[in-house]
Amino acid sequence: TTVIKDTAAWKIKANSTAAETIKGGDEVVFKDGAGVKITQSGKEFTISADTSKLSQSTKLSYTANGVAAKQEVTLADGLNFIDGSLTTATVGPNGAVKYDVKTTSLTASNGKVNTPATNNLVTANDIATAINNVGWKANAGGNVDGTSASTLVKSGEEVVFKAGDNLIVKQDLSTGKQEYTYKLNKDLTGLDSVTSKKLTVPGTGGKDTVIDSNGI
């Protein structure tokens, strides 16, 4: 009896592993790996990436401000962008991430800045508008000529202190303050009458003329 042996063989190996001899009749099995999917159609084998497994096994490391301790997350879990204390996070089409600053309005009324409803940021335009509407109120009192009303003097507006008839006004900035001093003019004009308990007219040689209720 003659025995015929099938001596045909071939070797197979992966990367740097030891080669295995595959003889006739041996079965070779191709298995899925991490992120790899193998499909068979007859004698054809297709090796492709398994995206579902890749997203679960592939990790993304990230950090903030160059901090050494990095965080890791899988692609399947993804990233979650949350609101900050003064920001609102949104994710738009194509994964565009946007942070909007939380703002509040700043207004002024009656010369004072109103307290905002929330402790958020304000825009430069609101700040400028509020500053331009802040001020102090001025009015006239005492012996008023005509009528007078409380008027708001806004930031940047000029107030002029004028001297009326027989008055002199002096501005003094030497003290680092805004000082305005009013006094009577030494020569009074245009008066219809003057009322005084005592009137002294300086004379020569120390002899003054005094006019009071007892006469001269």
PDB file of C-alpha atoms in Angstrom:
ATOM      1  CA  THR A   1       0.000   0.000   0.000  1.00  0.00           C
ATOM      2  CA  THR A   2       1.308   3.406  -0.932  1.00  0.00           C
ATOM      3  CA  VAL A   3       0.520   6.355   1.355  1.00  0.00           C
ATOM      4  CA  ILE A   4       0.546   9.758  -0.304  1.00  0.00           C
ATOM      5  CA  LYS A   5       1.137  12.625   2.126  1.00  0.00           C
ATOM      6  CA  ASP A   6       0.210  16.210   1.468  1.00  0.00           C
ATOM      7  CA  THR A   7       3.488  17.969   2.121  1.00  0.00           C
ATOM      8  CA  ALA A   8       2.458  21.354   0.711  1.00  0.00           C
ATOM      9  CA  ALA A   9       2.682  24.021   3.393  1.00  0.00           C
ATOM     10  CA  TRP A  10       3.117  27.776   3.850  1.00  0.00           C
ATOM     11  CA  LYS A  11       3.989  29.988   6.756  1.00  0.00           C
ATOM     12  CA  ILE A  12       2.133  32.879   8.278  1.00  0.00           C
ATOM     13  CA  LYS A  13       3.151  35.484  10.876  1.00  0.00           C
ATOM     14  CA  ALA A  14       2.038  38.817  12.213  1.00  0.00           C
ATOM     15  CA  ASN A  15       4.511  41.631  12.752  1.00  0.00           C
ATOM     16  CA  SER A  16       7.550  40.242  14.625  1.00  0.00           C
ATOM     17  CA  THR A  17       5.959  37.078  16.033  1.00  0.00           C
ATOM     18  CA  ALA A  18       7.291  33.617  15.207  1.00  0.00           C
ATOM     19  CA  ALA A  19       6.054  32.203  11.922  1.00  0.00           C
ATOM     20  CA  GLU A  20       3.499  29.420  11.991  1.00  0.00           C
ATOM     21  CA  THR A  21       3.425  26.659   9.417  1.00  0.00           C
ATOM     22  CA  ILE A  22       0.109  26.157   7.724  1.00  0.00           C
ATOM     23  CA  LYS A  23      -0.301  22.736   6.163  1.00  0.00           C
ATOM     24  CA  GLY A  24      -2.878  21.555   3.768  1.00  0.00           C
ATOM     25  CA  GLY A  25      -6.177  21.060   5.539  1.00  0.00           C
ATOM     26  CA  ASP A  26      -5.286  23.419   8.398  1.00  0.00           C
ATOM     27  CA  GLU A  27      -7.782  26.112   9.197  1.00  0.00           C
ATOM     28  CA  VAL A  28      -6.741  29.764   9.560  1.00  0.00           C
ATOM     29  CA  VAL A  29      -9.130  31.991  11.469  1.00  0.00           C
ATOM     30  CA  PHE A  30      -9.057  35.782  11.084  1.00  0.00           C
ATOM     31  CA  LYS A  31     -10.475  37.469  14.196  1.00  0.00           C
ATOM     32  CA  ASP A  32     -11.676  40.977  14.819  1.00  0.00           C
ATOM     33  CA  GLY A  33      -9.227  43.125  16.761  1.00  0.00           C
ATOM     34  CA  ALA A  34      -9.618  46.343  18.698  1.00  0.00           C
ATOM     35  CA  GLY A  35     -11.291  48.686  16.265  1.00  0.00           C
ATOM     36  CA  VAL A  36     -10.901  46.216  13.384  1.00  0.00           C
ATOM     37  CA  LYS A  37     -13.750  44.313  11.726  1.00  0.00           C
ATOM     38  CA  ILE A  38     -13.266  41.331   9.384  1.00  0.00           C
ATOM     39  CA  THR A  39     -16.015  40.157   7.094  1.00  0.00           C
ATOM     40  CA  GLN A  40     -16.063  37.191   4.713  1.00  0.00           C
ATOM     41  CA  SER A  41     -17.860  36.733   1.448  1.00  0.00           C
ATOM     42  CA  GLY A  42     -16.938  33.380  -0.019  1.00  0.00           C
ATOM     43  CA  LYS A  43     -13.204  33.384  -0.542  1.00  0.00           C
ATOM     44  CA  GLU A  44     -12.941  37.132  -0.066  1.00  0.00           C
ATOM     45  CA  PHE A  45     -12.065  38.722   3.271  1.00  0.00           C
ATOM     46  CA  THR A  46     -12.548  42.410   3.954  1.00  0.00           C
ATOM     47  CA  ILE A  47     -10.631  44.071   6.763  1.00  0.00           C
ATOM     48  CA  SER A  48     -12.041  47.448   7.804  1.00  0.00           C
ATOM     49  CA  ALA A  49     -12.150  49.767  10.765  1.00  0.00           C
ATOM     50  CA  ASP A  50     -14.949  49.153  13.246  1.00  0.00           C
ATOM     51  CA  THR A  51     -15.998  52.713  13.968  1.00  0.00           C
ATOM     52  CA  SER A  52     -18.269  51.706  16.836  1.00  0.00           C
ATOM     53  CA  LYS A  53     -15.376  50.007  18.633  1.00  0.00           C
ATOM     54  CA  LEU A  54     -12.905  52.722  17.681  1.00  0.00           C
ATOM     55  CA  SER A  55     -15.038  55.403  19.290  1.00  0.00           C
ATOM     56  CA  GLN A  56     -15.261  53.340  22.477  1.00  0.00           C
ATOM     57  CA  SER A  57     -11.575  52.476  22.683  1.00  0.00           C
ATOM     58  CA  THR A  58      -9.940  55.601  21.281  1.00  0.00           C
ATOM     59  CA  LYS A  59      -9.209  58.143  23.981  1.00  0.00           C
ATOM     60  CA  LEU A  60      -8.720  61.860  23.718  1.00  0.00           C
ATOM     61  CA  SER A  61      -6.521  63.574  26.271  1.00  0.00           C
ATOM     62  CA  TYR A  62      -6.932  67.255  26.989  1.00  0.00           C
ATOM     63  CA  THR A  63      -5.923  69.891  29.510  1.00  0.00           C
ATOM     64  CA  ALA A  64      -6.538  73.553  30.282  1.00  0.00           C
ATOM     65  CA  ASN A  65      -3.941  76.300  30.549  1.00  0.00           C
ATOM     66  CA  GLY A  66      -1.076  73.836  30.174  1.00  0.00           C
ATOM     67  CA  VAL A  67      -1.805  72.013  33.439  1.00  0.00           C
ATOM     68  CA  ALA A  68       0.322  68.857  33.650  1.00  0.00           C
ATOM     69  CA  ALA A  69      -2.508  66.596  34.852  1.00  0.00           C
ATOM     70  CA  LYS A  70      -4.427  65.679  31.710  1.00  0.00           C
ATOM     71  CA  GLN A  71      -7.971  64.377  31.505  1.00  0.00           C
ATOM     72  CA  GLU A  72      -9.058  61.567  29.195  1.00  0.00           C
ATOM     73  CA  VAL A  73     -12.346  60.807  27.485  1.00  0.00           C
ATOM     74  CA  THR A  74     -13.340  58.303  24.826  1.00  0.00           C
ATOM     75  CA  LEU A  75     -14.600  59.476  21.462  1.00  0.00           C
ATOM     76  CA  ALA A  76     -17.908  57.745  22.195  1.00  0.00           C
ATOM     77  CA  ASP A  77     -18.399  59.765  25.367  1.00  0.00           C
ATOM     78  CA  GLY A  78     -17.328  62.990  23.674  1.00  0.00           C
ATOM     79  CA  LEU A  79     -16.865  66.328  25.370  1.00  0.00           C
ATOM     80  CA  ASN A  80     -19.464  68.192  27.391  1.00  0.00           C
ATOM     81  CA  PHE A  81     -19.180  71.977  27.301  1.00  0.00           C
ATOM     82  CA  ILE A  82     -20.862  73.605  30.281  1.00  0.00           C
ATOM     83  CA  ASP A  83     -21.723  77.160  31.239  1.00  0.00           C
ATOM     84  CA  GLY A  84     -19.221  79.183  33.228  1.00  0.00           C
ATOM     85  CA  SER A  85     -20.072  81.688  35.929  1.00  0.00           C
ATOM     86  CA  LEU A  86     -20.374  84.451  33.331  1.00  0.00           C
ATOM     87  CA  THR A  87     -20.643  82.477  30.079  1.00  0.00           C
ATOM     88  CA  THR A  88     -23.200  80.345  28.228  1.00  0.00           C
ATOM     89  CA  ALA A  89     -21.963  77.411  26.118  1.00  0.00           C
ATOM     90  CA  THR A  90     -23.657  76.227  22.930  1.00  0.00           C
ATOM     91  CA  VAL A  91     -22.704  73.671  20.264  1.00  0.00           C
ATOM     92  CA  GLY A  92     -23.816  74.454  16.745  1.00  0.00           C
ATOM     93  CA  PRO A  93     -23.655  72.705  13.357  1.00  0.00           C
ATOM     94  CA  ASN A  94     -20.424  70.895  12.446  1.00  0.00           C
ATOM     95  CA  GLY A  95     -19.393  70.836  16.098  1.00  0.00           C
ATOM     96  CA  ALA A  96     -18.814  74.573  16.364  1.00  0.00           C
ATOM     97  CA  VAL A  97     -18.531  75.489  20.064  1.00  0.00           C
ATOM     98  CA  LYS A  98     -19.440  78.998  21.126  1.00  0.00           C
ATOM     99  CA  TYR A  99     -19.282  80.740  24.491  1.00  0.00           C
ATOM    100  CA  ASP A 100     -21.464  83.811  24.902  1.00  0.00           C
ATOM    101  CA  VAL A 101     -20.815  86.229  27.737  1.00  0.00           C
ATOM    102  CA  LYS A 102     -23.716  86.733  30.131  1.00  0.00           C
ATOM    103  CA  THR A 103     -24.589  90.430  30.149  1.00  0.00           C
ATOM    104  CA  THR A 104     -26.978  92.701  31.968  1.00  0.00           C
ATOM    105  CA  SER A 105     -28.119  96.237  31.249  1.00  0.00           C
ATOM    106  CA  LEU A 106     -26.700  99.221  33.141  1.00  0.00           C
ATOM    107  CA  THR A 107     -28.839 102.336  33.353  1.00  0.00           C
ATOM    108  CA  ALA A 108     -28.843 105.646  35.179  1.00  0.00           C
ATOM    109  CA  SER A 109     -31.754 107.777  36.347  1.00  0.00           C
ATOM    110  CA  ASN A 110     -31.977 110.931  38.447  1.00  0.00           C
ATOM    111  CA  GLY A 111     -28.200 111.234  38.300  1.00  0.00           C
ATOM    112  CA  LYS A 112     -27.487 107.816  39.837  1.00  0.00           C
ATOM    113  CA  VAL A 113     -26.564 104.433  38.377  1.00  0.00           C
ATOM    114  CA  ASN A 114     -29.302 101.869  38.973  1.00  0.00           C
ATOM    115  CA  THR A 115     -28.339  98.545  40.559  1.00  0.00           C
ATOM    116  CA  PRO A 116     -28.416  95.850  37.821  1.00  0.00           C
ATOM    117  CA  ALA A 117     -30.875  92.983  38.163  1.00  0.00           C
ATOM    118  CA  THR A 118     -28.078  90.391  37.891  1.00  0.00           C
ATOM    119  CA  ASN A 119     -24.375  90.345  38.685  1.00  0.00           C
ATOM    120  CA  ASN A 120     -23.321  89.863  35.068  1.00  0.00           C
ATOM    121  CA  LEU A 121     -21.083  91.805  32.716  1.00  0.00           C
ATOM    122  CA  VAL A 122     -22.134  95.018  30.998  1.00  0.00           C
ATOM    123  CA  THR A 123     -21.232  96.317  27.569  1.00  0.00           C
ATOM    124  CA  ALA A 124     -18.928  99.265  26.944  1.00  0.00           C
ATOM    125  CA  ASN A 125     -21.834 101.136  25.369  1.00  0.00           C
ATOM    126  CA  ASP A 126     -24.010 100.701  28.485  1.00  0.00           C
ATOM    127  CA  ILE A 127     -21.139 101.857  30.706  1.00  0.00           C
ATOM    128  CA  ALA A 128     -20.570 104.980  28.607  1.00  0.00           C
ATOM    129  CA  THR A 129     -24.297 105.772  28.550  1.00  0.00           C
ATOM    130  CA  ALA A 130     -24.616 105.317  32.324  1.00  0.00           C
ATOM    131  CA  ILE A 131     -21.576 107.507  33.032  1.00  0.00           C
ATOM    132  CA  ASN A 132     -22.868 110.238  30.732  1.00  0.00           C
ATOM    133  CA  ASN A 133     -26.185 110.268  32.622  1.00  0.00           C
ATOM    134  CA  VAL A 134     -24.699 110.380  36.124  1.00  0.00           C
ATOM    135  CA  GLY A 135     -24.492 113.778  37.797  1.00  0.00           C
ATOM    136  CA  TRP A 136     -25.653 116.016  40.620  1.00  0.00           C
ATOM    137  CA  LYS A 137     -28.659 118.265  41.028  1.00  0.00           C
ATOM    138  CA  ALA A 138     -28.505 122.048  41.247  1.00  0.00           C
ATOM    139  CA  ASN A 139     -31.199 124.493  42.320  1.00  0.00           C
ATOM    140  CA  ALA A 140     -31.556 128.081  43.458  1.00  0.00           C
ATOM    141  CA  GLY A 141     -32.836 128.971  46.916  1.00  0.00           C
ATOM    142  CA  GLY A 142     -33.416 131.948  49.148  1.00  0.00           C
ATOM    143  CA  ASN A 143     -34.296 135.216  47.432  1.00  0.00           C
ATOM    144  CA  VAL A 144     -34.824 133.852  43.930  1.00  0.00           C
ATOM    145  CA  ASP A 145     -35.349 136.051  40.904  1.00  0.00           C
ATOM    146  CA  GLY A 146     -38.111 134.403  38.898  1.00  0.00           C
ATOM    147  CA  THR A 147     -38.593 130.651  39.235  1.00  0.00           C
ATOM    148  CA  SER A 148     -36.122 127.847  39.871  1.00  0.00           C
ATOM    149  CA  ALA A 149     -36.270 124.086  39.503  1.00  0.00           C
ATOM    150  CA  SER A 150     -33.994 121.230  40.478  1.00  0.00           C
ATOM    151  CA  THR A 151     -31.879 120.455  37.409  1.00  0.00           C
ATOM    152  CA  LEU A 152     -29.599 117.489  36.776  1.00  0.00           C
ATOM    153  CA  VAL A 153     -26.031 118.431  35.905  1.00  0.00           C
ATOM    154  CA  LYS A 154     -24.632 115.479  33.947  1.00  0.00           C
ATOM    155  CA  SER A 155     -21.024 114.361  33.687  1.00  0.00           C
ATOM    156  CA  GLY A 156     -19.060 116.675  31.429  1.00  0.00           C
ATOM    157  CA  GLU A 157     -21.564 119.526  31.633  1.00  0.00           C
ATOM    158  CA  GLU A 158     -20.337 122.926  32.800  1.00  0.00           C
ATOM    159  CA  VAL A 159     -21.838 124.973  35.620  1.00  0.00           C
ATOM    160  CA  VAL A 160     -21.026 128.702  35.580  1.00  0.00           C
ATOM    161  CA  PHE A 161     -21.192 130.685  38.847  1.00  0.00           C
ATOM    162  CA  LYS A 162     -22.040 134.273  37.932  1.00  0.00           C
ATOM    163  CA  ALA A 163     -22.014 137.439  39.999  1.00  0.00           C
ATOM    164  CA  GLY A 164     -25.119 139.612  39.843  1.00  0.00           C
ATOM    165  CA  ASP A 165     -25.435 143.368  40.392  1.00  0.00           C
ATOM    166  CA  ASN A 166     -23.036 144.752  43.029  1.00  0.00           C
ATOM    167  CA  LEU A 167     -21.504 141.306  43.605  1.00  0.00           C
ATOM    168  CA  ILE A 168     -18.065 139.929  42.819  1.00  0.00           C
ATOM    169  CA  VAL A 169     -17.284 136.227  42.511  1.00  0.00           C
ATOM    170  CA  LYS A 170     -13.761 134.831  42.819  1.00  0.00           C
ATOM    171  CA  GLN A 171     -12.601 131.370  41.785  1.00  0.00           C
ATOM    172  CA  ASP A 172      -9.745 129.869  43.843  1.00  0.00           C
ATOM    173  CA  LEU A 173      -8.080 126.596  42.782  1.00  0.00           C
ATOM    174  CA  SER A 174      -4.908 126.990  44.877  1.00  0.00           C
ATOM    175  CA  THR A 175      -6.144 124.621  47.611  1.00  0.00           C
ATOM    176  CA  GLY A 176      -6.828 121.814  45.168  1.00  0.00           C
ATOM    177  CA  LYS A 177     -10.543 122.418  45.570  1.00  0.00           C
ATOM    178  CA  GLN A 178     -13.098 124.313  43.533  1.00  0.00           C
ATOM    179  CA  GLU A 179     -13.765 127.360  45.751  1.00  0.00           C
ATOM    180  CA  TYR A 180     -16.036 130.210  44.712  1.00  0.00           C
ATOM    181  CA  THR A 181     -16.332 133.238  47.002  1.00  0.00           C
ATOM    182  CA  TYR A 182     -18.959 135.936  46.648  1.00  0.00           C
ATOM    183  CA  LYS A 183     -18.609 139.417  48.124  1.00  0.00           C
ATOM    184  CA  LEU A 184     -20.165 142.858  47.717  1.00  0.00           C
ATOM    185  CA  ASN A 185     -18.611 145.285  45.300  1.00  0.00           C
ATOM    186  CA  LYS A 186     -16.938 148.179  47.127  1.00  0.00           C
ATOM    187  CA  ASP A 187     -18.981 150.587  45.038  1.00  0.00           C
ATOM    188  CA  LEU A 188     -22.713 149.854  45.125  1.00  0.00           C
ATOM    189  CA  THR A 189     -24.733 151.240  42.267  1.00  0.00           C
ATOM    190  CA  GLY A 190     -28.319 151.213  41.097  1.00  0.00           C
ATOM    191  CA  LEU A 191     -29.783 150.743  44.592  1.00  0.00           C
ATOM    192  CA  ASP A 192     -33.231 152.117  45.358  1.00  0.00           C
ATOM    193  CA  SER A 193     -32.672 151.974  49.129  1.00  0.00           C
ATOM    194  CA  VAL A 194     -30.242 150.738  51.772  1.00  0.00           C
ATOM    195  CA  THR A 195     -31.336 149.665  55.244  1.00  0.00           C
ATOM    196  CA  SER A 196     -28.747 149.639  58.039  1.00  0.00           C
ATOM    197  CA  LYS A 197     -28.796 150.126  61.826  1.00  0.00           C
ATOM    198  CA  LYS A 198     -25.567 152.087  61.672  1.00  0.00           C
ATOM    199  CA  LEU A 199     -23.649 153.799  58.889  1.00  0.00           C
ATOM    200  CA  THR A 200     -20.076 155.016  59.384  1.00  0.00           C
ATOM    201  CA  VAL A 201     -18.441 157.399  56.931  1.00  0.00           C
ATOM    202  CA  PRO A 202     -14.661 157.566  57.428  1.00  0.00           C
ATOM    203  CA  GLY A 203     -13.398 161.100  57.929  1.00  0.00           C
ATOM    204  CA  THR A 204     -10.046 162.847  58.074  1.00  0.00           C
ATOM    205  CA  GLY A 205      -7.944 162.979  61.199  1.00  0.00           C
ATOM    206  CA  GLY A 206      -9.730 160.053  62.736  1.00  0.00           C
ATOM    207  CA  LYS A 207     -13.036 161.868  62.781  1.00  0.00           C
ATOM    208  CA  ASP A 208     -15.657 159.583  61.307  1.00  0.00           C
ATOM    209  CA  THR A 209     -19.225 160.544  60.664  1.00  0.00           C
ATOM    210  CA  VAL A 210     -21.674 158.071  62.195  1.00  0.00           C
ATOM    211  CA  ILE A 211     -25.312 157.947  61.211  1.00  0.00           C
ATOM    212  CA  ASP A 212     -27.658 155.828  63.348  1.00  0.00           C
ATOM    213  CA  SER A 213     -31.109 155.998  64.901  1.00  0.00           C
ATOM    214  CA  ASN A 214     -29.941 158.921  67.070  1.00  0.00           C
ATOM    215  CA  GLY A 215     -28.984 160.965  64.061  1.00  0.00           C
ATOM    216  CA  ILE A 216     -25.540 162.149  62.997  1.00  0.00           C
TER     217      ILE A 216
END
